[in-house]
mmCIF file of C-alpha atoms and ligand atoms in Angstrom:
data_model
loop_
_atom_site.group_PDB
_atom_site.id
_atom_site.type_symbol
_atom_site.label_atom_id
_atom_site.label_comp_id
_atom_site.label_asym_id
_atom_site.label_seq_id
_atom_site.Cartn_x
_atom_site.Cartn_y
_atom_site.Cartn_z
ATOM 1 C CA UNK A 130 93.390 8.114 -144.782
ATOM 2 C CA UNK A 131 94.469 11.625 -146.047
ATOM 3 C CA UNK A 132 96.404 13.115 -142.995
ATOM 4 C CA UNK A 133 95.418 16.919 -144.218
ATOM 5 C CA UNK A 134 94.106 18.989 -141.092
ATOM 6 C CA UNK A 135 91.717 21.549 -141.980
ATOM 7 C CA UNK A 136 91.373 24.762 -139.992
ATOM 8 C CA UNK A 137 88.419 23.633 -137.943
ATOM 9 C CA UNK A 138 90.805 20.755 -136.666
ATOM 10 C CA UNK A 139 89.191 18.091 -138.707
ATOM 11 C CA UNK A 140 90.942 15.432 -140.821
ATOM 12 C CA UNK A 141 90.462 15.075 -144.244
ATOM 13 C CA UNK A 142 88.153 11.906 -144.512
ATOM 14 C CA UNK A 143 89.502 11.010 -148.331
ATOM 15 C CA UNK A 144 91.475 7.814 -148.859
ATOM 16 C CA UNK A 145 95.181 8.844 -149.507
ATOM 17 C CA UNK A 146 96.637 7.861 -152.305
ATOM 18 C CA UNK A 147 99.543 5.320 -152.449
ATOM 19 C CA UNK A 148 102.874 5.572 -151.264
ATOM 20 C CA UNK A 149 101.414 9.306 -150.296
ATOM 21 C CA UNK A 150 100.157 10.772 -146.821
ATOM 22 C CA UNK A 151 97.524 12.688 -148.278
ATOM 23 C CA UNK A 152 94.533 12.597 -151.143
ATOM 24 C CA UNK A 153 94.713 13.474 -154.716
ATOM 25 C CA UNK A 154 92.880 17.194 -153.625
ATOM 26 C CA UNK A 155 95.950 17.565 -150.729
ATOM 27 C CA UNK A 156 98.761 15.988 -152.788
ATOM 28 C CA UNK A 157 101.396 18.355 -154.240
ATOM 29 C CA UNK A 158 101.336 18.488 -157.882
ATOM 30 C CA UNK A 159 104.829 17.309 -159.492
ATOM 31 C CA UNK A 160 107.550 19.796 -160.025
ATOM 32 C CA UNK A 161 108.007 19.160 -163.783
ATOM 33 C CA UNK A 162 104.677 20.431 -165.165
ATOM 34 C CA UNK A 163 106.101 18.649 -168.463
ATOM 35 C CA UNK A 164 106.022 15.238 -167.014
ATOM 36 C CA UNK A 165 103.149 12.231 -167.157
ATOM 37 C CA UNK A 166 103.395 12.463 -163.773
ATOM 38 C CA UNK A 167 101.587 15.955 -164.011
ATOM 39 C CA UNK A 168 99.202 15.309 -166.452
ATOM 40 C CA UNK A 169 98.015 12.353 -164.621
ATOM 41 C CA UNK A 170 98.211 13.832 -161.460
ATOM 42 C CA UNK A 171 96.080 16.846 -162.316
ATOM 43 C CA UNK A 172 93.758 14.839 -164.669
ATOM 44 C CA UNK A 173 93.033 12.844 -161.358
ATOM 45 C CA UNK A 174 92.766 15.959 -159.318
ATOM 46 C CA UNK A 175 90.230 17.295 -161.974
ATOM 47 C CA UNK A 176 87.901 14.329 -162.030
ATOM 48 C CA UNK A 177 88.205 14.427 -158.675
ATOM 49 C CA UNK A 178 87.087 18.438 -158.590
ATOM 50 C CA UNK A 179 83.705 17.294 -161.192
ATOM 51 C CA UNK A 180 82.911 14.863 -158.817
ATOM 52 C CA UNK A 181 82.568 16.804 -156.015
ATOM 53 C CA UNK A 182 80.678 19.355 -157.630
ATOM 54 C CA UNK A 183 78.145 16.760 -158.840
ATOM 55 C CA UNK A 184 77.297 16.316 -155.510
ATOM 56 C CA UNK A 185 77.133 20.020 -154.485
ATOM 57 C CA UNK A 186 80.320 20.050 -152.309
ATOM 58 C CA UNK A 187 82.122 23.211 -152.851
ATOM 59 C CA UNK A 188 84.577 22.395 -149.906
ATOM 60 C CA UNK A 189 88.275 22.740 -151.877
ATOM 61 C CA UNK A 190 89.737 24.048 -147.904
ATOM 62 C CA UNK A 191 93.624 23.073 -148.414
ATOM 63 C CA UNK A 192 93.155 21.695 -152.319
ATOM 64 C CA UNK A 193 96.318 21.757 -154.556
ATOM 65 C CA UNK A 194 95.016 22.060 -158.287
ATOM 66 C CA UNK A 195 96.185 24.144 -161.660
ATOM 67 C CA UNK A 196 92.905 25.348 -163.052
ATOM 68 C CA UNK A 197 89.672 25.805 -160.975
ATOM 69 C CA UNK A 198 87.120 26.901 -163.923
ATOM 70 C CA UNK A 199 83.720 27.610 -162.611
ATOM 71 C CA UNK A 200 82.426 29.668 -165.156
ATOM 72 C CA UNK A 201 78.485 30.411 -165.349
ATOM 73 C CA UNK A 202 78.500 28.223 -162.274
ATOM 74 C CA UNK A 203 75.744 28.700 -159.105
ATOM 75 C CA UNK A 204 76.609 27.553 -156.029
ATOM 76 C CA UNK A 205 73.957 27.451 -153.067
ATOM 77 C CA UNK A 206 76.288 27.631 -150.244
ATOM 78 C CA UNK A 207 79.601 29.049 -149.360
ATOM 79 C CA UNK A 208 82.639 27.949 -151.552
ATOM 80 C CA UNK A 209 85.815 27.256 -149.871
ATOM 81 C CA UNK A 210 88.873 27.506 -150.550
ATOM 82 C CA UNK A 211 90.787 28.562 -147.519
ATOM 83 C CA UNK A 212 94.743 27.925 -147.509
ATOM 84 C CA UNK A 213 94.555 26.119 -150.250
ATOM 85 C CA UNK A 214 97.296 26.309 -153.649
ATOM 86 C CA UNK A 215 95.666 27.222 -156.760
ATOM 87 C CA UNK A 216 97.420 28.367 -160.416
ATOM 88 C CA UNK A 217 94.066 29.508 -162.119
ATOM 89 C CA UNK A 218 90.635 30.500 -160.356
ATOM 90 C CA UNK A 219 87.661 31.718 -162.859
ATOM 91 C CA UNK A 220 84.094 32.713 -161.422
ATOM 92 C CA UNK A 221 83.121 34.431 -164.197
ATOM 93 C CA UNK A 222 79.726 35.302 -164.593
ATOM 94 C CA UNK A 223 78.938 32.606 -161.496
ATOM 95 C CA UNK A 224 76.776 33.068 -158.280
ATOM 96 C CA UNK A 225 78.094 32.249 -154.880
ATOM 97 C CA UNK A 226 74.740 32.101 -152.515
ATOM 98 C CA UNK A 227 76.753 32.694 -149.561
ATOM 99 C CA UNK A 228 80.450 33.355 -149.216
ATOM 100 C CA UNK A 229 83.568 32.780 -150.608
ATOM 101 C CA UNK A 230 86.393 32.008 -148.599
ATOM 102 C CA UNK A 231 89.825 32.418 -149.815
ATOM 103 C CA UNK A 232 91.534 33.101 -146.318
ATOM 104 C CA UNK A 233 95.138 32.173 -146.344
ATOM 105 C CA UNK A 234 95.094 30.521 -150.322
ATOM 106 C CA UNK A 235 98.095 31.472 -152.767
ATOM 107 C CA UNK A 236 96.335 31.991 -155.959
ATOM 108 C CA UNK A 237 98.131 33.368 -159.242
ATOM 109 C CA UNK A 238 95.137 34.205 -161.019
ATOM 110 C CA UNK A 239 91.814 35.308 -160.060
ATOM 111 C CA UNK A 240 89.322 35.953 -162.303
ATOM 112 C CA UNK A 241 85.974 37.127 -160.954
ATOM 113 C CA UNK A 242 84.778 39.052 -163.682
ATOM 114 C CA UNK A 243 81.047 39.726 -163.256
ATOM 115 C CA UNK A 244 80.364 37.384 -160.617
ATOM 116 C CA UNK A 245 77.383 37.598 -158.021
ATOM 117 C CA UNK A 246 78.236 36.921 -154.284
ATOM 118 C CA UNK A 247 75.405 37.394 -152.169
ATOM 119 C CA UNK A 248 77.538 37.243 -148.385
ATOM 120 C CA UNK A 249 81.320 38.332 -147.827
ATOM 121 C CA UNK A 250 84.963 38.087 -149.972
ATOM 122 C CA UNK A 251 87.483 36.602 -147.664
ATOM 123 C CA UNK A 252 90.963 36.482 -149.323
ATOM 124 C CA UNK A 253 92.352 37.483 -145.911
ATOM 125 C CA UNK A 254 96.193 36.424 -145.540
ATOM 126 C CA UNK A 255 95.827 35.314 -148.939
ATOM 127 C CA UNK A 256 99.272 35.456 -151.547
ATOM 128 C CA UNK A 257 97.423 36.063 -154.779
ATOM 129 C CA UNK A 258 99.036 37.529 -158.400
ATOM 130 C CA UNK A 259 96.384 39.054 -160.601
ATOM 131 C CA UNK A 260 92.852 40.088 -159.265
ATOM 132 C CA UNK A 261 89.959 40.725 -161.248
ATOM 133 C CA UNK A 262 86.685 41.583 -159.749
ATOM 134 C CA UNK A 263 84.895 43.913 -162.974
ATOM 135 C CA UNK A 264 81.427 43.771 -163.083
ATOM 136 C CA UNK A 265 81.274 42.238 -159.508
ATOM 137 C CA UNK A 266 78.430 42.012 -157.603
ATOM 138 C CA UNK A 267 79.297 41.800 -153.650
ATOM 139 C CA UNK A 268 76.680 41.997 -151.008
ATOM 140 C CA UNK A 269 78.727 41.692 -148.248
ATOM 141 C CA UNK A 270 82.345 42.877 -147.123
ATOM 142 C CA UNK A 271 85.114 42.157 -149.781
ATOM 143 C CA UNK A 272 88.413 41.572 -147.605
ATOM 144 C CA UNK A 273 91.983 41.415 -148.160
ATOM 145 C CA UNK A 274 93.516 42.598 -145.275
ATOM 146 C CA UNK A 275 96.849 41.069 -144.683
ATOM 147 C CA UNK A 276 96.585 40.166 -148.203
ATOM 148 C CA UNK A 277 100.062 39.761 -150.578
ATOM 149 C CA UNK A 278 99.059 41.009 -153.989
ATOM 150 C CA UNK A 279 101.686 40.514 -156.707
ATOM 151 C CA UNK A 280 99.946 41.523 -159.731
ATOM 152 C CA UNK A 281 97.445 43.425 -160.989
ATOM 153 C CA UNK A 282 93.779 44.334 -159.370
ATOM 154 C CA UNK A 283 90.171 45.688 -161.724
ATOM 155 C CA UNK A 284 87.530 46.571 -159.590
ATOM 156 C CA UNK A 285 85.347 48.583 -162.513
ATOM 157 C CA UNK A 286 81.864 48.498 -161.807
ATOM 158 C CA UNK A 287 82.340 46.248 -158.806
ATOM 159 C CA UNK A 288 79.398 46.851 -156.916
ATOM 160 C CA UNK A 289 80.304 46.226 -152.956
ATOM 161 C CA UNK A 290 77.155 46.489 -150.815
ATOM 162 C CA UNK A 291 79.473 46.964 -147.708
ATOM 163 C CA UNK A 292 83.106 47.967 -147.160
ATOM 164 C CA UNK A 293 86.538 47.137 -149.619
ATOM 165 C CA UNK A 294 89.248 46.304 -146.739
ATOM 166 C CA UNK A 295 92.782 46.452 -148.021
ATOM 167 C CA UNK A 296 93.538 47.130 -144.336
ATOM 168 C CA UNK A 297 97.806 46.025 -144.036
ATOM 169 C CA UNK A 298 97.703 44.649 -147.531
ATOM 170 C CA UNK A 299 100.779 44.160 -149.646
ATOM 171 C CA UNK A 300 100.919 45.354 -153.221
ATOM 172 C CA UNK A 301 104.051 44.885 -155.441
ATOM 173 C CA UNK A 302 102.459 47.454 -158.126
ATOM 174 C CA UNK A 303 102.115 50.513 -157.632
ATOM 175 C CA UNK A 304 99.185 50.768 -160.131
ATOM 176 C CA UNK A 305 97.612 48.049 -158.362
ATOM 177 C CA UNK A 306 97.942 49.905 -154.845
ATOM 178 C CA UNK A 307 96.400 52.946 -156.708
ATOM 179 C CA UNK A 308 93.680 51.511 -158.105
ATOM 180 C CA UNK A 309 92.546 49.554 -154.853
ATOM 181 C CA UNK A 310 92.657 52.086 -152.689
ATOM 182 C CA UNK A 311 90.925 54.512 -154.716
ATOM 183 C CA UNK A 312 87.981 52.063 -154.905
ATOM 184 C CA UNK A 313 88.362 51.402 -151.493
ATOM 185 C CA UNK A 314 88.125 54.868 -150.477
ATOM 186 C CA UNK A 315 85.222 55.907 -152.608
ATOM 187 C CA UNK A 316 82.906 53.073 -150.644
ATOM 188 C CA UNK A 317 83.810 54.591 -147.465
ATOM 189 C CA UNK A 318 82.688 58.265 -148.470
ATOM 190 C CA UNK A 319 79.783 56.774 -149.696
ATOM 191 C CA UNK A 320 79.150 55.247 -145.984
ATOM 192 C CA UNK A 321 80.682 58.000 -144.775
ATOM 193 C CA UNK A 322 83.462 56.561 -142.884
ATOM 194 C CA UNK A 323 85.958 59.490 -142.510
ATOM 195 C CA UNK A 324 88.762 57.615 -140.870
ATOM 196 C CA UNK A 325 88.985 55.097 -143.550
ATOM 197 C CA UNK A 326 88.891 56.987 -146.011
ATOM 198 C CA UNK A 327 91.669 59.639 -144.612
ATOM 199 C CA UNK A 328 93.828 55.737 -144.578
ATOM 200 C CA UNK A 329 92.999 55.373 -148.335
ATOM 201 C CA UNK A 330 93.504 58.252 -149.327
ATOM 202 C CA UNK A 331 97.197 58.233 -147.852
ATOM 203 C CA UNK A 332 97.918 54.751 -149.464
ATOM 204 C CA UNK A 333 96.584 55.953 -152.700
ATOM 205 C CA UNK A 334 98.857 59.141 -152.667
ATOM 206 C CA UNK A 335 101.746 56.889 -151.279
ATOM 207 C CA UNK A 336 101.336 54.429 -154.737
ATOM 208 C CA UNK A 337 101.151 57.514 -157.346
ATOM 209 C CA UNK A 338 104.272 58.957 -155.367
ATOM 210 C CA UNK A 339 105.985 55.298 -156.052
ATOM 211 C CA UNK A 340 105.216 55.581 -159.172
ATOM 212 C CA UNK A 341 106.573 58.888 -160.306
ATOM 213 C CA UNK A 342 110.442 58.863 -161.404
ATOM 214 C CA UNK A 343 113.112 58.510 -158.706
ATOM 215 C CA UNK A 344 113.986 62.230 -158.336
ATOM 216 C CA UNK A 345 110.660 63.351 -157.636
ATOM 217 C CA UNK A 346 109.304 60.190 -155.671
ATOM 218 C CA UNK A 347 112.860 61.031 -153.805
ATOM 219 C CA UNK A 348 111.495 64.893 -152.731
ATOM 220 C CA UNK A 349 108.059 63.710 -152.510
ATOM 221 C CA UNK A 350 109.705 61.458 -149.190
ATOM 222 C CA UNK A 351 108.866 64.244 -146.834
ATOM 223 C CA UNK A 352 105.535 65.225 -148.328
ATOM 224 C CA UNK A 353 104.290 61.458 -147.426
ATOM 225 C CA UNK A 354 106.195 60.740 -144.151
ATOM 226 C CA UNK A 355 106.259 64.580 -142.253
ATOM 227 C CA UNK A 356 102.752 65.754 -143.422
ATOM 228 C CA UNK A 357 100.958 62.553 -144.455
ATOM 229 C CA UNK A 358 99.386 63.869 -147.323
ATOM 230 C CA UNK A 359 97.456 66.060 -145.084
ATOM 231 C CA UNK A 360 95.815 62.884 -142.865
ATOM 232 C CA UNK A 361 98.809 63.013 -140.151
ATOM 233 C CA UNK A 362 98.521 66.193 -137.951
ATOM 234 C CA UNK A 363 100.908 64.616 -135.213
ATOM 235 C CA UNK A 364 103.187 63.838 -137.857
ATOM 236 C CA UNK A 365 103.952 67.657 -137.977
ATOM 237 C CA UNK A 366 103.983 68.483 -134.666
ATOM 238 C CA UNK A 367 106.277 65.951 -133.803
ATOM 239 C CA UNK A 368 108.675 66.914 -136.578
ATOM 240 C CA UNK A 369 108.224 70.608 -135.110
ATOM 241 C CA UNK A 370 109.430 69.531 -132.038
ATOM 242 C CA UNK A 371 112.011 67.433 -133.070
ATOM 243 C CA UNK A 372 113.659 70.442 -135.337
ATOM 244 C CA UNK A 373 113.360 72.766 -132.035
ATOM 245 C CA UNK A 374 115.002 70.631 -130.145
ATOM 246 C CA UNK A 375 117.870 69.673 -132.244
ATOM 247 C CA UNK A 376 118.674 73.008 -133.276
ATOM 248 C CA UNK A 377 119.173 74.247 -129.393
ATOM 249 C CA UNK A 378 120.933 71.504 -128.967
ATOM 250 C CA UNK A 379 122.883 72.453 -131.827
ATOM 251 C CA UNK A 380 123.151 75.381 -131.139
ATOM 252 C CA UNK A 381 124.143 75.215 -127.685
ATOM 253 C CA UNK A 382 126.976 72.341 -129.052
ATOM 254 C CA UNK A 383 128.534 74.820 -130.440
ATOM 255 C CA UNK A 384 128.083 77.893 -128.299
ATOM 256 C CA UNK A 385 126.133 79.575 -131.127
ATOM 257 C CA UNK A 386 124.132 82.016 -129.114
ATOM 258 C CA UNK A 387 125.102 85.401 -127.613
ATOM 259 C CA UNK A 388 124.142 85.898 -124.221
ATOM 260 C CA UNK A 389 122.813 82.475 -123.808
ATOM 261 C CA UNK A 390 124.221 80.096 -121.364
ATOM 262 C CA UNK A 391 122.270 77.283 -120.373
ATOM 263 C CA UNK A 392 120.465 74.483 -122.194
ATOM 264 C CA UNK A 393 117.239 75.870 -121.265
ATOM 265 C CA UNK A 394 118.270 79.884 -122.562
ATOM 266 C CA UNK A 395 119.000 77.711 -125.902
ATOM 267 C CA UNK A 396 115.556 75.930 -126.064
ATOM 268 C CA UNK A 397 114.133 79.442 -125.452
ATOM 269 C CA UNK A 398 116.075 80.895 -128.322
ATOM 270 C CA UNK A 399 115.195 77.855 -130.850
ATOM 271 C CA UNK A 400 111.263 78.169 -129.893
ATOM 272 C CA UNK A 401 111.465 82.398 -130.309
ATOM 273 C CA UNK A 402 113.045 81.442 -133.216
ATOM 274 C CA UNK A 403 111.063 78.999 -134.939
ATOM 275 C CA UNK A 404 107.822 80.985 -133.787
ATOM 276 C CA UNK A 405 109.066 84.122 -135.080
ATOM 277 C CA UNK A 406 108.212 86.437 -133.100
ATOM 278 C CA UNK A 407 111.764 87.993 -133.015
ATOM 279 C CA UNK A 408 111.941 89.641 -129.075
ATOM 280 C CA UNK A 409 115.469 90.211 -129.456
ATOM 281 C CA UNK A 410 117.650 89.580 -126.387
ATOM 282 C CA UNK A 411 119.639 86.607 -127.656
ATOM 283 C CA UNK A 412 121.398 86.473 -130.961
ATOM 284 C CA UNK A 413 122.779 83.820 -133.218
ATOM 285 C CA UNK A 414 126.342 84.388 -133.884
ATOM 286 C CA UNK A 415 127.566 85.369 -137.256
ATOM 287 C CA UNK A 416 128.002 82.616 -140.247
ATOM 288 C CA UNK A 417 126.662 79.252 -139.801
ATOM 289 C CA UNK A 418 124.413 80.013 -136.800
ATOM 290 C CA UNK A 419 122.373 82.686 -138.071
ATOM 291 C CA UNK A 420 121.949 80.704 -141.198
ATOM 292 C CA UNK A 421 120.861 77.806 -138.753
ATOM 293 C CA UNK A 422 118.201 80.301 -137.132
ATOM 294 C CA UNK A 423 116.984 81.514 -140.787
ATOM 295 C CA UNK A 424 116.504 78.409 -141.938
ATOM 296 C CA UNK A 425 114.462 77.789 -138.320
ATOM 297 C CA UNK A 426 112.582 81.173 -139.057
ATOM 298 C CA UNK A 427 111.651 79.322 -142.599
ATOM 299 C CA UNK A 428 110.628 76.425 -141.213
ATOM 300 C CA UNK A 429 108.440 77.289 -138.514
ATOM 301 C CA UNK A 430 106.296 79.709 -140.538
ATOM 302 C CA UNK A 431 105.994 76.782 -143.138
ATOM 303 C CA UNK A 432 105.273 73.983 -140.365
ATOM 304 C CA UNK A 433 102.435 76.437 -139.092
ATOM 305 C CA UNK A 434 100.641 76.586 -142.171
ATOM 306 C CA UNK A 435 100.938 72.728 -142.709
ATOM 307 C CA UNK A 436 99.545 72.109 -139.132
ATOM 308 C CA UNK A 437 96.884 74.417 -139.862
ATOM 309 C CA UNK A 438 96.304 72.668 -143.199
ATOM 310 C CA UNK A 439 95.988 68.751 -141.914
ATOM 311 C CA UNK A 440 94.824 69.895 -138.902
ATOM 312 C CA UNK A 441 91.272 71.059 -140.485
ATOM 313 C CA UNK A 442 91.263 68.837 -142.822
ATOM 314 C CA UNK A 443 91.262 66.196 -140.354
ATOM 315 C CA UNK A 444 88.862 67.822 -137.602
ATOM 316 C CA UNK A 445 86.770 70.578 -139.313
ATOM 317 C CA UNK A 446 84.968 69.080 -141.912
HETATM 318 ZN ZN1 ZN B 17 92.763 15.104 -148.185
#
């Protein structure tokens, strides 16, 4: 018997193949994709895929294969296909009745181009290259959190009845990050879910930034990690009070401050400074302190406005 162990805990209940532990679905395919070995491995492995099908089992959970083609194809059930290792996987134009389950597979190509699925999208925890989802029909949730995506993503005209979750996934594009994120987003105006669409919007700003030249996606840093495109009010604050607090220690390092003596007298100085109010009473000394203090003056007006900026964008809409 195959020793495969799905995720439910069963065994696979296919006869393994010889001199093999597992069945021609859960047997690796050979290395050298030139090889006989290959061809007849995967020519077994495909009459083995028809077969099933035949008999309505769309249960591929752990399956090695190259191509999965199931073009025009309408499946009553769910199709599964957690965890398993796939090189091609085309439901063009197909209807899933239920869901399809890709938690966990490693897929290089996916190719959903106008296909109906009436439940959810699960490619959670999934490693997948090149996703293609045009012309989509989705009534459920599409998910891909956790997801590694290498290549590129189309969503066009993918209609998702509930939410797009790219929720801690990985894109090694740019472009791709972009263009998921902004698709994502604009399903949760449309339900109106403010908090998720405050995280796409940042991860959408975050992939243009990456993929402006290095100079500018260099200054840009700040923009993302102190202000968070406007979605981060703590962000600033704590940056606020992280410059104040350096700078009188700085300051008092150095002895920087007439009249001032203890730490304290220095925080007082850097707060009156950086809130600009300007009482007077202490003093930065001459040269590198009062440009410290300018620069402090400079910074806190700036800060305020920013605060004020993410601040109601976050809470007064
Ligand atoms: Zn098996």
């Amino acid at each position: 018997m195959c020793e495969y162990k799905f995720r439910n805990g069963d065994i696979c209940q296919e006869e393994a193949l010889q001199n093999s532990k597992y069945c021609i679905l859960h047997i690796d395919l050979p290395e050298d994709k030139k090889s006989e070995e290959f061809k007849r491995i995967n020519e077994l492995k495909e009459e083995k895929v028809k077969e099933k099908i035949s008999k309505g089992d769309f249960n591929f959970e752990g399956a090695k294969l190259l191509v999965v083609d199931f073009n025009g194809l309408s499946v009553k059930g769910d199709v599964n296909f957690i965890n398993a290792v796939i090189a091609y996987v085309s439901f063009a134009e197909a209807k899933i009745g239920v869901c399809a389950l890709f938690e966990g597979a490693e897929i290089d190509w996916v190719w959903f181009w106008g296909v109906k699925i009436s439940g959810t999208v699960r490619f959670i925890g999934a490693k997948i290259g090149h996703v293609y989802f045009n012309y989509a029909t989705i009534g459920g949730n599409a998910r891909f959190e956790e997801a590694e995506i290498r290549g590129m993503v189309g969503f066009e005209r993918a209609e998702i009845k509930k939410k797009l979750i790219f929720k801690n996934t990985k894109f090694r594009i740019p472009m791709a990050q972009e263009e998921a994120c902004r698709k994502a987003k604009i399903i949760c105006e449309n339900l109106g879910n403010r908090a998720d669409v405050d995280y796409y919007f940042y991860r959408e700003m975050e992939a243009r930034r990456k993929q402006k030249n290095p100079i500018i996606r260099f200054l840009e840093l700040p923009v993302q990690y102190i202000f968070g495109y406007g979605v981060h009010p703590w962000r600033v604050i704590a940056t606020w009070l992280l410059t104040v607090f350096s700078l009188a220690f700085v300051y008092w390092l150095g002895n920087g401050v007439e009249a001032a003596d203890s730490l304290v007298e220095y925080i007082y100085f850097s707060v009156v400074t950086v809130a600009t109010p300007g009482y007077g009473g202490y003093h930065p000394k001459p040269g590198i302190y009062q440009g410290l203090a300018s620069f402090e003056a400079i910074f806190g007006t700036f800060m305020w406005a920013a605060f004020i900026a993410t601040f109601a964008r976050k809470y007064m809409r």
